[in-house]
């Protein structure tokens, strides 16, 4: 009885998926779009300057330039559960870059995630956000990319396991999860809010990191911006919720975090966020940052796992001996005294450096300490801070057990919560 039912369910599922697949195959827009710039589009040097601004705001370099590599030559590895893909070269080289792409092909790639030869691209390229860009803005980015130095080195070949190397599979996914058209300003809201919405949702693609993902890697838009995960780093809840998100931050604190990477009483940004700030957000005009803040204020509040509520001990309470910490974190405390207190102090205030003022940081009250473990292993991603002020990597110096005890100590000392990091988790994070 039960077996028959399973068969029937199985056959129906295959039929539905097959049908959906066939529908997607024929109807997903692979044709070339019509790409007329509007009358408002600038030309010449002004167009290139606009394109440069947009390329920075969209942070194309974060993924298309490797550390120490040639600008926009690609080659950055993206490790997915089913293999590795590499970002392509998007310099104007005609053979390995995008020099011989037409404007229409470029617009199609950004808006529909389709490559030059009609192949479906993987959403590690955040076209689900870029699809919201206006045609004018995509063409301006294109105009800027055309002025870059050509690099004739190809990016490495992708290595994906079957069936994930079958690009047409992406068609069904796109049909379900892609936005259907460019961003439409909300006439009921002012220009600042609309500019902020465009930056957050489209250009600066905050949701690609800050929105949780479902089983099919899709962003769960019903709980947009309520906290995601990037390469093991937690990208915190940035909705307007008072306990879990930014609801109790002042406008100025949010603006400082976005443009400088640290905010009074809310700690610092590290890892992928620090990188987004260094390469992109810190270079935006103040008016853009203010627009982002105005929009974030209106993102519906979403609560979360009670463990992820931000919490912090008060500065005055914190000295070497003032906090009760579990016995198993004692080795962590010793490491903190020797390797960390010189920069961070016992009270988490930056010694000689406001960038090291970590007290109040969301990362310090997360029991799983994912971000603390990663910043200890990787150090600071800060590109141009003076030597002696940047956080070094401690990966080679400390064992997995050391790092686990240290991270648990940091969480307990600064927030009063008990850390739950194990040596195995540290080993995985390496
Ligand atoms: C989060 C990382 C990420 C960001 C940010 C990003 N890309 Fe990509 N991009 C990728 C990856 C990965 C691929 C390859 C996808 C694939 O192979 O299916 C890609 C593919 C492309 C392609 C297709 C190239 C080809 O040869 O098929 C173009 C064009 C492109 N990106 C342009 C851009 C532009 C322009 C920006 C900024 C507006 C940008 N990308 C931002 C990761 C990124
Ligand atoms: C590449 C991924 C990525 C992108 C894109 C990104 N963020 Fe983040 N963001 C993170 C991560 C990871 C953290 C946590 C950093 C830490 O704990 O040190 C973070 C932290 C933050 C924080 C601090 C939150 C807190 O509770 O401490 C704010 C505010 C923030 N991001 C806002 C934004 C906004 C607004 C955008 C878009 C303009 C954005 N982020 C784009 C990954 C990202
Ligand atoms: C040379 C100074 C220096 C030393 C030593 C140092 N740090 Fe840092 N640390 C920084 C700076 C600067 C930042 C801000 C990161 C940035 O700007 O990218 C930071 C950031 C952090 C953060 C914030 C992570 C987040 O995502 O919010 C934590 C936690 C941290 N350090 C812990 C430690 C621990 C534990 C040690 C000892 C093993 C240590 N640091 C040693 C300078 C230092």
Coordinates of C-alpha atoms and ligand atoms in Angstrom, one line a residue:
X1 CA 0.0 0.0 0.0
X2 CA 2.6 2.5 1.2
X3 CA 5.0 1.4 -1.6
X4 CA 2.4 2.1 -4.3
X5 CA 1.7 5.5 -2.8
X6 CA 5.5 6.2 -2.9
X7 CA 5.6 5.2 -6.6
X8 CA 2.7 7.4 -7.5
X9 CA 4.2 10.3 -5.7
X10 CA 7.5 9.7 -7.3
X11 CA 6.1 9.5 -10.8
X12 CA 4.0 12.6 -10.3
X13 CA 7.0 14.5 -9.0
X14 CA 9.1 13.5 -12.0
X15 CA 6.3 14.5 -14.4
X16 CA 5.8 17.9 -12.7
X17 CA 9.6 18.6 -12.6
X18 CA 10.0 17.4 -16.2
X19 CA 7.1 19.6 -17.4
X20 CA 8.4 22.6 -15.5
X21 CA 11.8 22.0 -17.0
X22 CA 10.4 21.8 -20.5
X23 CA 8.4 25.0 -20.0
X24 CA 11.5 26.8 -18.6
X25 CA 13.6 25.5 -21.4
X26 CA 11.4 27.1 -24.0
X27 CA 10.2 30.2 -22.3
X28 CA 13.2 31.5 -20.3
X29 CA 14.2 34.7 -22.2
X30 CA 17.5 33.7 -24.0
X31 CA 16.9 36.0 -26.9
X32 CA 18.8 39.2 -27.0
X33 CA 17.1 42.2 -25.4
X34 CA 16.6 45.5 -27.1
X35 CA 19.1 47.9 -25.5
X36 CA 18.5 51.5 -26.2
X37 CA 19.9 53.9 -23.7
X38 CA 17.4 56.6 -22.6
X39 CA 17.7 60.3 -23.6
X40 CA 19.0 61.0 -20.0
X41 CA 22.1 58.8 -20.5
X42 CA 25.3 60.9 -20.5
X43 CA 28.0 60.3 -23.2
X44 CA 31.8 60.3 -23.5
X45 CA 33.8 60.9 -20.4
X46 CA 30.7 61.5 -18.3
X47 CA 29.3 58.1 -19.2
X48 CA 32.6 56.4 -18.3
X49 CA 32.7 58.2 -15.0
X50 CA 29.1 57.2 -14.2
X51 CA 30.0 53.6 -15.2
X52 CA 33.0 53.7 -12.8
X53 CA 30.9 54.9 -9.9
X54 CA 28.4 52.1 -10.6
X55 CA 31.1 49.4 -11.0
X56 CA 32.4 50.4 -7.5
X57 CA 29.0 50.5 -6.0
X58 CA 28.2 47.1 -7.4
X59 CA 31.6 45.9 -6.2
X60 CA 32.3 43.9 -9.3
X61 CA 36.0 43.9 -8.3
X62 CA 35.3 41.9 -5.1
X63 CA 34.7 38.8 -7.2
X64 CA 36.4 39.5 -10.5
X65 CA 39.8 40.5 -9.1
X66 CA 41.9 38.1 -7.0
X67 CA 44.2 39.3 -4.2
X68 CA 47.3 40.6 -6.0
X69 CA 45.8 39.7 -9.4
X70 CA 45.2 42.0 -12.4
X71 CA 42.1 44.1 -12.1
X72 CA 38.9 42.3 -13.4
X73 CA 40.9 39.4 -14.8
X74 CA 38.8 36.9 -12.8
X75 CA 40.0 33.6 -11.4
X76 CA 38.6 33.9 -7.9
X77 CA 37.4 30.5 -6.8
X78 CA 33.8 29.9 -5.5
X79 CA 33.6 26.7 -3.5
X80 CA 30.0 25.4 -3.8
X81 CA 28.8 22.2 -2.1
X82 CA 29.0 20.4 -5.5
X83 CA 32.3 21.8 -6.9
X84 CA 34.2 24.9 -7.7
X85 CA 33.6 27.6 -10.2
X86 CA 35.8 30.6 -11.1
X87 CA 34.9 34.1 -11.8
X88 CA 35.6 34.9 -15.5
X89 CA 37.9 37.5 -17.0
X90 CA 35.7 40.6 -17.7
X91 CA 38.4 42.9 -19.1
X92 CA 38.0 44.0 -22.8
X93 CA 40.3 41.2 -24.1
X94 CA 38.6 39.8 -27.2
X95 CA 39.4 36.1 -26.7
X96 CA 39.3 35.5 -22.9
X97 CA 37.5 38.6 -21.8
X98 CA 34.3 40.2 -22.9
X99 CA 35.8 42.5 -25.5
X100 CA 33.8 41.1 -28.4
X101 CA 30.5 40.9 -26.5
X102 CA 27.7 43.1 -27.9
X103 CA 26.0 45.5 -25.5
X104 CA 22.8 43.4 -25.8
X105 CA 24.8 40.3 -24.7
X106 CA 26.1 42.2 -21.7
X107 CA 22.7 43.4 -20.7
X108 CA 21.3 39.9 -21.0
X109 CA 24.1 38.5 -18.8
X110 CA 23.3 41.0 -16.0
X111 CA 19.6 40.8 -16.3
X112 CA 19.0 37.2 -17.1
X113 CA 22.2 35.4 -16.1
X114 CA 22.9 34.2 -19.6
X115 CA 26.4 34.0 -21.1
X116 CA 27.6 35.0 -24.6
X117 CA 26.7 31.7 -26.2
X118 CA 23.3 31.4 -24.5
X119 CA 24.6 29.3 -21.6
X120 CA 23.0 29.8 -18.2
X121 CA 25.2 31.3 -15.6
X122 CA 25.3 30.2 -11.9
X123 CA 23.9 32.6 -9.3
X124 CA 27.3 32.9 -7.6
X125 CA 27.2 35.8 -10.0
X126 CA 24.6 37.9 -8.2
X127 CA 22.4 38.6 -11.2
X128 CA 19.3 38.1 -9.1
X129 CA 20.2 41.5 -7.7
X130 CA 21.7 43.1 -10.8
X131 CA 18.6 42.1 -12.8
X132 CA 17.0 45.1 -11.0
X133 CA 19.5 47.6 -12.5
X134 CA 18.2 50.0 -15.2
X135 CA 19.4 49.5 -18.8
X136 CA 21.1 52.8 -18.7
X137 CA 23.2 51.8 -15.7
X138 CA 24.1 48.4 -17.1
X139 CA 25.3 50.2 -20.3
X140 CA 27.3 52.7 -18.3
X141 CA 29.0 49.8 -16.5
X142 CA 29.8 48.3 -19.8
X143 CA 31.2 51.6 -21.1
X144 CA 33.5 51.8 -18.1
X145 CA 34.7 48.1 -18.4
X146 CA 35.6 48.8 -22.0
X147 CA 38.2 51.4 -20.9
X148 CA 40.1 48.9 -18.7
X149 CA 43.4 47.4 -19.6
X150 CA 43.0 44.1 -21.5
X151 CA 44.3 41.0 -19.7
X152 CA 44.8 38.0 -21.9
X153 CA 45.0 35.3 -19.2
X154 CA 42.0 33.1 -19.1
X155 CA 40.3 32.2 -15.8
X156 CA 40.6 28.5 -14.7
X157 CA 38.0 26.0 -15.9
X158 CA 35.1 25.2 -13.6
X159 CA 35.1 21.8 -11.8
X160 CA 31.5 20.8 -11.0
X161 CA 30.1 17.3 -10.4
X162 CA 27.3 15.9 -12.6
X163 CA 24.4 16.9 -12.7
X164 CA 25.4 20.4 -11.5
X165 CA 27.6 21.0 -14.5
X166 CA 24.4 20.9 -16.6
X167 CA 23.9 24.7 -17.0
X168 CA 20.3 24.4 -18.4
X169 CA 19.2 23.2 -14.9
X170 CA 19.5 26.8 -13.9
X171 CA 16.6 27.7 -16.2
X172 CA 14.0 26.2 -13.8
X173 CA 15.7 27.9 -10.9
X174 CA 15.7 31.3 -12.6
X175 CA 12.0 30.9 -13.6
X176 CA 11.2 30.5 -9.9
X177 CA 13.6 33.0 -8.3
X178 CA 14.5 35.8 -10.7
X179 CA 12.9 39.2 -10.5
X180 CA 10.8 39.9 -13.6
X181 CA 12.0 43.3 -14.4
X182 CA 14.1 46.3 -13.4
X183 CA 13.6 48.2 -10.2
X184 CA 10.5 50.4 -10.2
X185 CA 10.7 53.4 -7.9
X186 CA 7.9 53.7 -5.4
X187 CA 6.1 56.9 -6.2
X188 CA 4.8 57.1 -2.6
X189 CA 8.3 57.4 -1.2
X190 CA 10.8 60.3 -1.6
X191 CA 13.9 60.2 -3.8
X192 CA 16.3 59.5 -0.9
X193 CA 14.4 56.3 0.0
X194 CA 14.2 55.2 -3.6
X195 CA 17.9 55.7 -4.1
X196 CA 18.5 53.7 -0.9
X197 CA 16.3 50.9 -2.1
X198 CA 18.1 50.8 -5.5
X199 CA 21.5 50.6 -3.7
X200 CA 20.5 48.0 -1.2
X201 CA 18.4 45.7 -3.4
X202 CA 20.2 46.1 -6.8
X203 CA 23.6 47.7 -6.9
X204 CA 25.2 47.0 -3.6
X205 CA 23.4 43.6 -3.4
X206 CA 23.2 43.6 0.4
X207 CA 20.7 40.8 0.3
X208 CA 23.1 38.4 -1.4
X209 CA 24.8 38.1 1.9
X210 CA 22.3 39.3 4.5
X211 CA 19.2 37.4 3.4
X212 CA 18.9 33.8 4.5
X213 CA 18.8 31.1 1.7
X214 CA 16.5 28.2 1.3
X215 CA 17.3 24.6 0.3
X216 CA 17.7 25.6 -3.4
X217 CA 20.1 28.4 -2.6
X218 CA 17.3 30.9 -3.3
X219 CA 17.0 34.0 -1.1
X220 CA 14.0 33.9 1.2
X221 CA 12.6 37.2 0.3
X222 CA 9.8 36.9 2.9
X223 CA 12.5 37.4 5.6
X224 CA 14.7 39.6 3.5
X225 CA 17.9 41.0 5.2
X226 CA 17.2 39.0 8.4
X227 CA 20.7 37.4 8.4
X228 CA 22.6 35.2 6.0
X229 CA 25.8 33.3 5.7
X230 CA 28.8 33.8 3.5
X231 CA 31.8 31.4 3.5
X232 CA 31.0 30.5 7.1
X233 CA 30.8 34.2 8.2
X234 CA 27.5 35.3 9.7
X235 CA 26.1 38.4 7.9
X236 CA 23.9 39.7 10.7
X237 CA 20.2 40.7 10.7
X238 CA 20.0 44.2 9.3
X239 CA 16.2 44.6 9.4
X240 CA 14.7 47.3 11.6
X241 CA 14.2 44.8 14.5
X242 CA 15.3 46.4 17.8
X243 CA 16.9 43.2 19.4
X244 CA 18.2 41.3 16.4
X245 CA 18.7 44.0 13.7
X246 CA 19.5 47.7 13.5
X247 CA 16.4 49.0 15.3
X248 CA 18.3 50.5 18.2
X249 CA 21.3 51.8 16.2
X250 CA 21.3 55.6 15.5
X251 CA 21.4 56.8 11.8
X252 CA 25.0 57.9 12.5
X253 CA 26.1 54.5 13.9
X254 CA 24.8 52.7 10.8
X255 CA 26.4 55.3 8.5
X256 CA 29.7 54.9 10.3
X257 CA 29.6 51.1 10.1
X258 CA 28.9 51.3 6.4
X259 CA 31.5 53.9 5.5
X260 CA 34.3 53.3 8.0
X261 CA 33.7 49.7 9.2
X262 CA 33.2 50.5 12.9
X263 CA 30.5 52.2 14.9
X264 CA 30.5 53.5 18.5
X265 CA 29.1 50.8 20.8
X266 CA 28.5 48.3 17.9
X267 CA 32.1 47.1 17.3
X268 CA 33.7 46.5 13.9
X269 CA 33.1 44.8 10.6
X270 CA 35.5 42.1 9.5
X271 CA 35.7 39.5 6.8
X272 CA 33.5 39.9 3.7
X273 CA 31.8 43.0 5.1
X274 CA 35.2 44.7 5.7
X275 CA 36.0 43.9 2.1
X276 CA 32.7 45.3 0.8
X277 CA 33.5 48.5 2.8
X278 CA 37.1 48.8 1.6
X279 CA 36.4 48.2 -2.0
X280 CA 33.0 49.7 -2.4
X281 CA 31.0 51.3 0.4
X282 CA 33.8 53.5 1.8
X283 CA 34.1 55.1 -1.7
X284 CA 30.4 56.1 -2.0
X285 CA 29.3 59.7 -1.5
X286 CA 27.8 60.5 1.9
X287 CA 24.4 61.0 0.2
X288 CA 24.4 57.3 -0.9
X289 CA 25.2 56.1 2.6
X290 CA 22.4 58.3 4.0
X291 CA 20.0 56.9 1.4
X292 CA 20.9 53.4 2.4
X293 CA 20.3 54.2 6.0
X294 CA 16.9 55.8 5.2
X295 CA 15.9 52.6 3.3
X296 CA 17.2 50.2 6.0
X297 CA 15.0 52.0 8.6
X298 CA 11.9 50.8 6.7
X299 CA 12.9 47.2 6.2
X300 CA 10.2 45.2 8.1
X301 CA 11.5 43.9 11.4
X302 CA 12.3 40.2 11.5
X303 CA 13.2 38.5 14.8
X304 CA 15.4 35.4 14.9
X305 CA 17.0 32.7 17.0
X306 CA 17.2 34.1 20.6
X307 CA 20.9 33.2 20.6
X308 CA 21.4 35.8 17.9
X309 CA 20.0 38.7 19.8
X310 CA 22.9 41.1 20.1
X311 CA 24.0 41.6 23.7
X312 CA 27.0 43.1 25.4
X313 CA 28.5 43.6 28.9
X314 CA 29.2 47.2 29.9
X315 CA 32.6 48.7 29.4
X316 CA 33.0 49.6 33.1
X317 CA 32.5 46.0 34.2
X318 CA 35.3 44.7 32.1
X319 CA 38.8 44.1 33.4
X320 CA 41.0 41.0 33.4
X321 CA 39.5 39.6 36.5
X322 CA 36.0 41.1 36.5
X323 CA 34.1 38.5 34.5
X324 CA 33.0 35.1 35.5
X325 CA 34.2 32.7 32.8
X326 CA 33.9 28.9 32.5
X327 CA 36.9 26.8 33.6
X328 CA 37.3 25.4 30.1
X329 CA 38.0 28.8 28.7
X330 CA 41.0 29.5 31.0
X331 CA 43.6 28.6 28.4
X332 CA 41.7 31.1 26.1
X333 CA 42.0 33.8 28.7
X334 CA 45.7 33.3 28.8
X335 CA 46.0 33.6 25.1
X336 CA 43.9 36.8 25.1
X337 CA 46.2 38.3 27.7
X338 CA 49.3 37.6 25.6
X339 CA 48.1 38.0 22.1
X340 CA 45.0 40.2 22.0
X341 CA 44.7 42.5 25.0
X342 CA 47.5 44.8 23.6
X343 CA 45.3 45.8 20.7
X344 CA 41.8 45.3 22.1
X345 CA 42.2 45.9 25.9
X346 CA 40.3 43.9 28.5
X347 CA 37.3 46.2 28.0
X348 CA 37.3 45.7 24.2
X349 CA 38.2 49.3 23.5
X350 CA 40.7 49.8 20.7
X351 CA 44.1 50.6 22.1
X352 CA 45.5 53.5 20.0
X353 CA 43.1 52.4 17.2
X354 CA 39.4 53.0 16.9
X355 CA 39.2 50.2 14.4
X356 CA 40.1 47.7 17.1
X357 CA 37.2 48.8 19.3
X358 CA 35.3 45.5 19.3
X359 CA 33.0 45.9 22.4
X360 CA 29.3 45.8 21.4
X361 CA 30.0 43.9 18.2
X362 CA 27.3 41.4 17.2
X363 CA 30.1 38.8 16.6
X364 CA 31.1 38.9 20.3
X365 CA 27.7 37.6 21.6
X366 CA 27.2 34.8 19.1
X367 CA 27.6 31.5 21.0
X368 CA 28.9 29.7 17.8
X369 CA 31.5 32.5 17.5
X370 CA 31.7 31.9 13.7
X371 CA 33.0 35.4 13.0
X372 CA 35.4 35.5 16.0
X373 CA 37.0 32.2 14.9
X374 CA 37.4 33.4 11.4
X375 CA 38.9 36.8 12.2
X376 CA 41.4 35.0 14.5
X377 CA 42.3 32.5 11.8
X378 CA 42.4 35.0 8.9
X379 CA 43.2 38.3 10.5
X380 CA 41.9 41.5 9.3
X381 CA 41.2 41.9 5.6
X382 CA 42.1 45.6 5.8
X383 CA 44.2 46.4 2.8
X384 CA 45.9 49.7 3.6
X385 CA 46.0 50.1 7.4
X386 CA 49.4 50.9 8.9
X387 CA 51.5 47.8 9.9
X388 CA 51.1 47.0 13.6
X389 CA 47.5 48.1 13.6
X390 CA 46.0 45.5 11.3
X391 CA 45.0 42.3 13.0
X392 CA 47.4 39.5 12.1
X393 CA 46.4 35.9 11.2
X394 CA 46.8 33.5 14.1
X395 CA 46.1 30.4 12.1
X396 CA 49.7 29.1 12.2
X397 CA 50.3 29.9 15.9
X398 CA 47.4 28.3 17.6
X399 CA 45.9 24.8 17.5
X400 CA 42.2 24.1 16.9
X401 CA 41.8 23.6 20.7
X402 CA 43.5 26.9 21.5
X403 CA 41.3 28.9 19.0
X404 CA 38.1 27.2 20.3
X405 CA 39.0 28.1 24.0
X406 CA 40.0 31.6 22.9
X407 CA 36.7 32.2 21.0
X408 CA 34.6 30.8 23.8
X409 CA 36.5 33.1 26.2
X410 CA 35.9 36.1 24.1
X411 CA 32.2 35.5 23.8
X412 CA 31.8 34.8 27.5
X413 CA 34.0 37.7 28.7
X414 CA 32.3 40.3 26.4
X415 CA 28.7 39.2 26.4
X416 CA 28.2 36.9 29.3
X417 CA 26.8 34.1 27.0
X418 CA 28.5 30.8 27.0
X419 CA 30.4 30.0 23.7
X420 CA 29.9 26.6 22.1
X421 CA 32.8 26.4 19.7
X422 CA 34.5 23.0 19.4
X423 CA 38.0 22.2 18.0
X424 CA 36.3 20.4 15.1
X425 CA 34.5 23.5 14.1
X426 CA 37.7 25.5 14.1
X427 CA 39.3 22.8 12.0
X428 CA 36.4 23.1 9.5
X429 CA 36.8 26.9 9.4
X430 CA 40.5 26.7 8.5
Ligands
LIG1 C1 29.7 37.8 -5.7 C2 30.6 37.6 -6.8 C3 30.4 38.4 -8.0 C4 30.1 39.7 -8.2 C5 29.9 40.8 -7.1 C6 30.1 40.0 -9.6 N1 30.3 38.8 -10.3 FE1 30.3 38.6 -12.3 N2 30.5 36.6 -12.1 C7 30.7 35.9 -10.9 C8 30.9 34.5 -11.2 C9 31.2 33.4 -10.2 C10 30.7 34.3 -12.6 C11 30.7 33.0 -13.4 C12 29.3 32.4 -13.4 C13 29.3 31.1 -14.2 O1 30.3 30.6 -14.6 O2 28.2 30.6 -14.4 C14 30.4 35.7 -13.1 C15 30.2 35.9 -14.5 C16 30.1 37.2 -15.0 C17 29.9 37.5 -16.4 C18 29.8 36.4 -17.5 C19 31.1 36.3 -18.2 C20 31.4 35.2 -19.1 O3 32.5 35.0 -19.6 O4 30.4 34.3 -19.2 C21 29.9 38.8 -16.6 C22 29.7 39.6 -17.9 C23 30.0 39.4 -15.3 N3 30.1 38.4 -14.3 C24 30.1 40.7 -15.0 C25 30.0 41.3 -13.7 C26 29.8 42.7 -13.4 C27 29.8 43.8 -14.5 C28 29.8 42.8 -12.1 C29 29.5 44.1 -11.3 C30 28.3 44.8 -11.7 C31 29.9 41.5 -11.5 N4 30.1 40.6 -12.5 C32 29.9 41.2 -10.2 C33 30.8 36.5 -9.7 C34 30.5 37.8 -9.4
LIG2 C1 29.8 40.0 0.7 C2 28.8 39.9 1.7 C3 28.2 41.1 2.2 C4 27.7 42.2 1.5 C5 27.5 42.3 0.0 C6 27.2 43.1 2.5 N1 27.4 42.6 3.8 FE1 27.0 43.6 5.5 N2 28.0 42.1 6.6 C7 28.5 41.0 6.0 C8 29.1 40.2 7.1 C9 29.7 38.8 6.9 C10 28.9 40.9 8.3 C11 29.4 40.5 9.7 C12 30.8 41.2 9.9 C13 31.4 41.0 11.3 O1 30.7 40.4 12.1 O2 32.5 41.4 11.5 C14 28.2 42.1 7.9 C15 27.9 43.2 8.8 C16 27.1 44.2 8.5 C17 26.6 45.2 9.5 C18 26.9 45.2 11.0 C19 25.7 44.5 11.6 C20 25.9 44.2 13.1 O3 24.9 43.8 13.7 O4 27.0 44.3 13.6 C21 25.8 46.1 8.8 C22 25.1 47.3 9.3 C23 25.8 45.7 7.4 N3 26.6 44.5 7.3 C24 25.1 46.3 6.4 C25 25.2 46.0 5.0 C26 24.6 46.7 4.0 C27 23.6 47.9 4.2 C28 25.0 46.2 2.8 C29 24.7 46.7 1.4 C30 25.0 48.1 1.2 C31 25.9 45.1 3.1 N4 26.0 45.0 4.5 C32 26.5 44.3 2.2 C33 28.5 40.6 4.7 C34 28.1 41.4 3.6
LIG3 C1 47.7 44.4 16.0 C2 46.5 44.6 16.6 C3 45.5 43.4 16.9 C4 45.8 42.2 17.5 C5 47.1 41.8 18.1 C6 44.5 41.5 17.6 N1 43.6 42.2 16.9 FE1 41.6 41.7 16.7 N2 41.3 43.3 15.5 C7 42.2 44.3 15.3 C8 41.6 45.2 14.3 C9 42.2 46.5 13.8 C10 40.3 44.7 14.1 C11 39.2 45.3 13.2 C12 39.2 44.5 11.9 C13 39.3 45.2 10.7 O1 39.5 46.4 10.7 O2 39.3 44.5 9.6 C14 40.1 43.5 14.9 C15 38.9 42.8 15.0 C16 38.7 41.8 15.9 C17 37.4 41.2 16.2 C18 36.1 41.6 15.6 C19 35.5 40.6 14.8 C20 34.1 41.0 14.3 O3 33.7 40.4 13.3 O4 33.4 41.8 14.9 C21 37.6 40.2 17.1 C22 36.6 39.3 17.8 C23 39.0 40.2 17.4 N3 39.7 41.2 16.6 C24 39.6 39.3 18.3 C25 41.0 39.3 18.5 C26 41.6 38.2 19.2 C27 40.9 37.1 20.0 C28 43.0 38.5 19.2 C29 44.1 37.6 19.8 C30 44.3 36.3 19.3 C31 43.2 39.7 18.4 N4 42.0 40.1 18.0 C32 44.4 40.3 18.2 C33 43.5 44.4 15.7 C34 44.1 43.4 16.5

